[in-house]
CSV table of C-alpha atoms in Angstrom, one decimal:
chain,number,residue,atom,x,y,z
A,1,MET,CA,108.1,62.3,-58.5
A,2,GLY,CA,109.5,62.0,-62.1
A,3,TRP,CA,106.4,60.7,-63.9
A,4,LEU,CA,104.3,63.1,-61.9
A,5,ALA,CA,106.4,65.8,-62.4
A,6,TYR,CA,106.6,65.2,-66.4
A,7,LEU,CA,102.5,64.5,-66.4
A,8,VAL,CA,101.9,68.0,-64.6
A,9,GLY,CA,104.9,69.9,-66.6
A,10,ILE,CA,105.0,68.5,-69.6
A,11,VAL,CA,101.5,66.6,-70.8
A,12,LEU,CA,98.7,68.4,-68.8
A,13,PRO,CA,99.6,71.8,-70.0
A,14,TYR,CA,98.6,70.8,-73.7
A,15,VAL,CA,95.5,69.0,-72.5
A,16,ALA,CA,94.5,72.1,-70.5
A,17,LEU,CA,95.3,74.3,-72.9
A,18,ALA,CA,93.2,72.2,-75.8
A,19,LEU,CA,90.2,71.6,-73.5
A,20,PHE,CA,90.3,75.4,-72.7
A,21,VAL,CA,89.9,76.1,-76.1
A,22,VAL,CA,87.3,73.7,-77.2
A,23,GLY,CA,85.3,74.8,-74.3
A,24,PHE,CA,85.6,78.4,-75.0
A,25,ILE,CA,84.5,77.6,-78.5
A,26,TYR,CA,81.7,76.0,-77.6
A,27,LYS,CA,80.6,78.5,-75.2
A,28,ILE,CA,81.0,81.1,-77.8
A,29,ILE,CA,78.8,79.2,-80.5
A,30,CYS,CA,76.0,78.7,-77.9
A,31,TRP,CA,75.8,82.1,-77.2
A,32,SER,CA,75.7,83.5,-80.6
A,33,ARG,CA,73.3,80.8,-81.6
A,34,ALA,CA,71.1,81.9,-78.6
A,35,PRO,CA,67.8,83.7,-79.6
A,36,ARG,CA,67.6,87.5,-79.6
A,37,HIS,CA,65.8,89.4,-77.0
A,38,LEU,CA,62.9,91.1,-78.1
A,39,PRO,CA,64.3,95.0,-78.9
A,40,TRP,CA,62.6,97.0,-76.2
A,41,GLU,CA,64.5,100.2,-75.3
A,42,LEU,CA,63.4,100.7,-71.4
A,43,PHE,CA,66.2,102.8,-70.6
A,44,PRO,CA,69.0,104.7,-72.6
A,45,TYR,CA,71.7,103.0,-73.7
A,46,PRO,CA,74.8,103.9,-76.1
A,47,HIS,CA,74.1,103.5,-80.0
A,48,THR,CA,77.9,104.2,-81.2
A,49,ALA,CA,80.9,101.7,-81.0
A,50,GLY,CA,82.6,104.0,-79.0
A,51,GLU,CA,80.0,104.8,-76.4
A,52,ARG,CA,79.3,101.1,-76.3
A,53,LEU,CA,83.0,100.2,-76.0
A,54,GLY,CA,83.0,102.9,-73.1
A,55,GLU,CA,80.6,101.5,-71.4
A,56,MET,CA,81.8,97.9,-71.1
A,57,VAL,CA,85.5,99.5,-69.8
A,58,ILE,CA,83.5,101.5,-67.3
A,59,GLU,CA,81.7,98.1,-66.4
A,60,VAL,CA,84.9,95.8,-66.1
A,61,ALA,CA,87.0,98.4,-64.3
A,62,SER,CA,84.4,99.5,-61.5
A,63,LEU,CA,81.8,96.6,-61.5
A,64,ARG,CA,79.3,99.3,-61.7
A,65,SER,CA,76.2,96.8,-62.1
A,66,LEU,CA,77.5,95.0,-58.9
A,67,LYS,CA,77.7,98.3,-56.9
A,68,LEU,CA,74.2,99.0,-57.8
A,69,HIS,CA,72.7,95.8,-57.2
A,70,ASN,CA,74.8,94.1,-54.4
A,71,ARG,CA,77.1,96.7,-52.5
A,72,ASN,CA,77.7,94.3,-50.0
A,73,ILE,CA,80.1,92.3,-52.0
A,74,TRP,CA,81.3,95.2,-54.4
A,75,LEU,CA,84.4,96.1,-52.6
A,76,PRO,CA,85.7,92.3,-52.1
A,77,SER,CA,84.7,91.6,-55.4
A,78,LEU,CA,86.5,94.5,-57.0
A,79,LEU,CA,89.6,94.0,-54.7
A,80,MET,CA,89.9,90.1,-56.2
A,81,HIS,CA,89.1,91.3,-60.0
A,82,PHE,CA,91.9,93.9,-60.0
A,83,GLY,CA,94.2,91.3,-58.4
A,84,ILE,CA,93.2,88.7,-61.5
A,85,TYR,CA,93.6,91.7,-64.1
A,86,ALA,CA,97.4,92.3,-62.3
A,87,VAL,CA,98.2,88.8,-62.4
A,88,VAL,CA,97.3,88.5,-66.2
A,89,ALA,CA,99.1,91.5,-66.9
A,90,TRP,CA,102.0,90.2,-65.2
A,91,LEU,CA,102.2,86.9,-67.2
A,92,PHE,CA,102.2,89.1,-70.5
A,93,LEU,CA,104.8,91.2,-69.3
A,94,VAL,CA,106.8,88.2,-68.4
A,95,LEU,CA,106.4,86.8,-71.7
A,96,LEU,CA,108.0,90.2,-72.8
A,97,GLY,CA,110.9,89.4,-70.5
A,98,LEU,CA,110.4,92.3,-68.4
A,99,PRO,CA,111.1,92.3,-64.5
A,100,VAL,CA,107.3,92.6,-63.2
A,101,ALA,CA,107.7,90.4,-59.7
A,102,LEU,CA,106.4,93.2,-57.8
A,103,LEU,CA,103.1,93.3,-60.0
A,104,GLY,CA,102.6,89.4,-59.9
A,105,TYR,CA,102.9,89.7,-56.0
A,106,LEU,CA,100.6,92.6,-55.5
A,107,GLY,CA,98.2,90.9,-57.8
A,108,GLY,CA,98.2,87.9,-55.9
A,109,VAL,CA,98.0,89.5,-52.6
A,110,ALA,CA,94.6,91.2,-53.9
A,111,ALA,CA,93.3,88.2,-55.5
A,112,ALA,CA,93.5,86.1,-52.6
A,113,ALA,CA,92.4,88.7,-50.1
A,114,GLY,CA,89.6,89.6,-52.2
A,115,SER,CA,88.4,85.6,-52.7
A,116,LEU,CA,88.7,85.1,-49.3
A,117,TRP,CA,86.8,88.2,-48.2
A,118,MET,CA,84.2,87.2,-50.5
A,119,PHE,CA,84.2,83.7,-49.1
A,120,THR,CA,83.6,85.0,-45.8
A,121,LYS,CA,80.8,87.9,-47.0
A,122,ARG,CA,78.9,84.9,-48.5
A,123,LEU,CA,79.2,82.8,-45.2
A,124,GLY,CA,77.4,85.5,-44.1
A,125,ARG,CA,73.2,84.9,-43.3
A,126,ASP,CA,71.9,87.3,-45.8
A,127,LEU,CA,74.2,85.7,-48.6
A,128,ARG,CA,74.5,82.1,-47.8
A,129,ILE,CA,70.8,81.3,-48.8
A,130,LEU,CA,71.7,83.1,-52.0
A,131,THR,CA,74.8,81.2,-52.9
A,132,THR,CA,75.4,78.2,-54.4
A,133,PRO,CA,78.6,75.7,-53.6
A,134,VAL,CA,79.8,76.4,-57.5
A,135,GLU,CA,80.4,80.1,-55.8
A,136,TYR,CA,82.1,79.0,-53.2
A,137,LEU,CA,84.5,76.7,-55.5
A,138,ASN,CA,85.3,79.4,-57.6
A,139,LEU,CA,86.6,81.6,-54.7
A,140,LEU,CA,88.4,78.6,-53.3
A,141,LEU,CA,90.2,78.2,-56.8
A,142,VAL,CA,90.8,81.8,-57.2
A,143,PHE,CA,92.3,82.0,-53.7
A,144,LEU,CA,94.5,78.8,-54.2
A,145,ILE,CA,95.8,80.2,-57.3
A,146,SER,CA,96.8,83.3,-56.0
A,147,ALA,CA,98.0,82.5,-52.7
A,148,GLY,CA,99.8,79.5,-54.4
A,149,GLY,CA,101.6,81.8,-56.6
A,150,ILE,CA,102.9,83.7,-53.6
A,151,ILE,CA,103.7,80.8,-51.5
A,152,THR,CA,105.9,79.0,-54.0
A,153,GLY,CA,107.5,82.3,-55.2
A,154,PHE,CA,106.1,81.8,-58.6
A,155,PHE,CA,105.5,85.4,-59.3
A,156,GLY,CA,109.4,86.2,-58.6
A,157,GLU,CA,110.5,83.6,-60.7
A,158,GLY,CA,109.4,85.5,-63.8
A,159,LEU,CA,112.7,84.2,-65.9
A,160,ALA,CA,111.9,80.5,-65.0
A,161,VAL,CA,108.3,81.0,-65.8
A,162,ARG,CA,109.1,82.7,-69.1
A,163,GLU,CA,111.4,79.7,-70.2
A,164,TYR,CA,109.0,77.5,-69.4
A,165,MET,CA,106.0,78.9,-71.2
A,166,LEU,CA,108.1,79.6,-74.2
A,167,GLY,CA,109.1,75.8,-74.0
A,168,ILE,CA,105.6,74.8,-74.1
A,169,LEU,CA,104.2,77.2,-76.9
A,170,SER,CA,107.3,76.2,-78.9
A,171,LEU,CA,106.2,72.6,-78.7
A,172,SER,CA,109.7,72.1,-76.8
A,173,PRO,CA,108.8,71.8,-73.2
A,174,ARG,CA,111.1,71.5,-70.3
A,175,LEU,CA,110.2,71.1,-66.6
A,176,PRO,CA,111.1,74.3,-64.5
A,177,ALA,CA,114.3,74.3,-62.4
A,178,ARG,CA,112.2,74.4,-59.4
A,179,PRO,CA,109.9,71.4,-58.6
A,180,SER,CA,108.1,73.9,-56.5
A,181,LEU,CA,106.4,75.5,-59.0
A,182,LEU,CA,104.8,72.8,-60.4
A,183,TRP,CA,102.2,73.2,-57.6
A,184,GLU,CA,101.4,76.3,-58.9
A,185,ILE,CA,101.4,74.9,-62.9
A,186,PHE,CA,99.0,72.4,-61.7
A,187,PHE,CA,96.6,74.6,-60.0
A,188,LEU,CA,96.7,77.0,-63.4
A,189,GLU,CA,95.9,73.5,-65.3
A,190,VAL,CA,92.9,72.9,-63.6
A,191,PHE,CA,91.7,76.5,-63.7
A,192,LEU,CA,92.1,76.4,-67.6
A,193,VAL,CA,90.3,73.3,-67.9
A,194,TYR,CA,87.4,74.3,-65.4
A,195,LEU,CA,87.1,78.2,-66.8
A,196,PRO,CA,85.0,77.3,-69.8
A,197,PHE,CA,82.7,75.2,-67.9
A,198,GLY,CA,81.9,77.3,-65.1
A,199,ARG,CA,80.4,80.8,-64.2
A,200,MET,CA,84.0,82.5,-64.1
A,201,ILE,CA,83.9,82.4,-67.9
A,202,HIS,CA,81.3,85.7,-67.4
A,203,PHE,CA,84.2,87.8,-68.7
A,204,ALA,CA,83.8,86.6,-71.9
A,205,ALA,CA,80.1,86.7,-71.6
A,206,LYS,CA,80.0,90.4,-71.1
A,207,TYR,CA,79.8,91.0,-74.9
A,208,PHE,CA,77.0,89.2,-75.3
A,209,THR,CA,75.0,90.3,-72.4
A,210,TYR,CA,75.6,93.6,-73.3
A,211,HIS,CA,75.3,93.6,-77.2
A,212,ARG,CA,72.5,90.9,-77.7
A,213,VAL,CA,70.7,91.4,-74.1
A,214,LYS,CA,71.0,95.3,-73.3
A,215,TRP,CA,71.6,96.8,-76.2
A,216,GLY,CA,69.8,94.5,-78.6
A,217,GLU,CA,68.4,96.1,-81.5
A,218,SER,CA,65.7,95.0,-84.4
A,219,HIS,CA,68.6,95.9,-87.3
């Protein structure tokens, strides 16, 4: 267990972070070099920076496009996304040293419930033929991370998580005091490596989807 714990807790975090950064930059470069769409204004769209920012915030907060085009999975997707938002917020607040265990657990429950709900929805006859194996994998990964954070007590170990992350960031890593936390750390490492190369990177693609496709202009 010693060498395995060292691999997961000390070595793999840097490997996962490096692969995530490289993959993310590669995706951004590919999107930025993609051919521009024709400037066909088929519907009203925001022109000012403020209007565009507001439009994107509304989309991220409400998943309005999904509600319009696939209402059947809108609620479970909204629940899952808000759970993810809460977990990300928990992570940043933990780094600041704030006691926000409740936020982490609520986010974990919402993300786990939403991803499981989405998974069962996509097993239905109407959506099953439209769902690829990758989409099931994405939902399973979200469920494992969120449920793992609850089961291992990861969300309740803010101080230990903060010390561990600060050690990683300061290049002086130390294994967490509770070995069970390594399971959640491993799931997060897998997620970081997979993220830039899967469909879940769509959160970063929103900018290009809106600015270069929906709102593309000729000037």
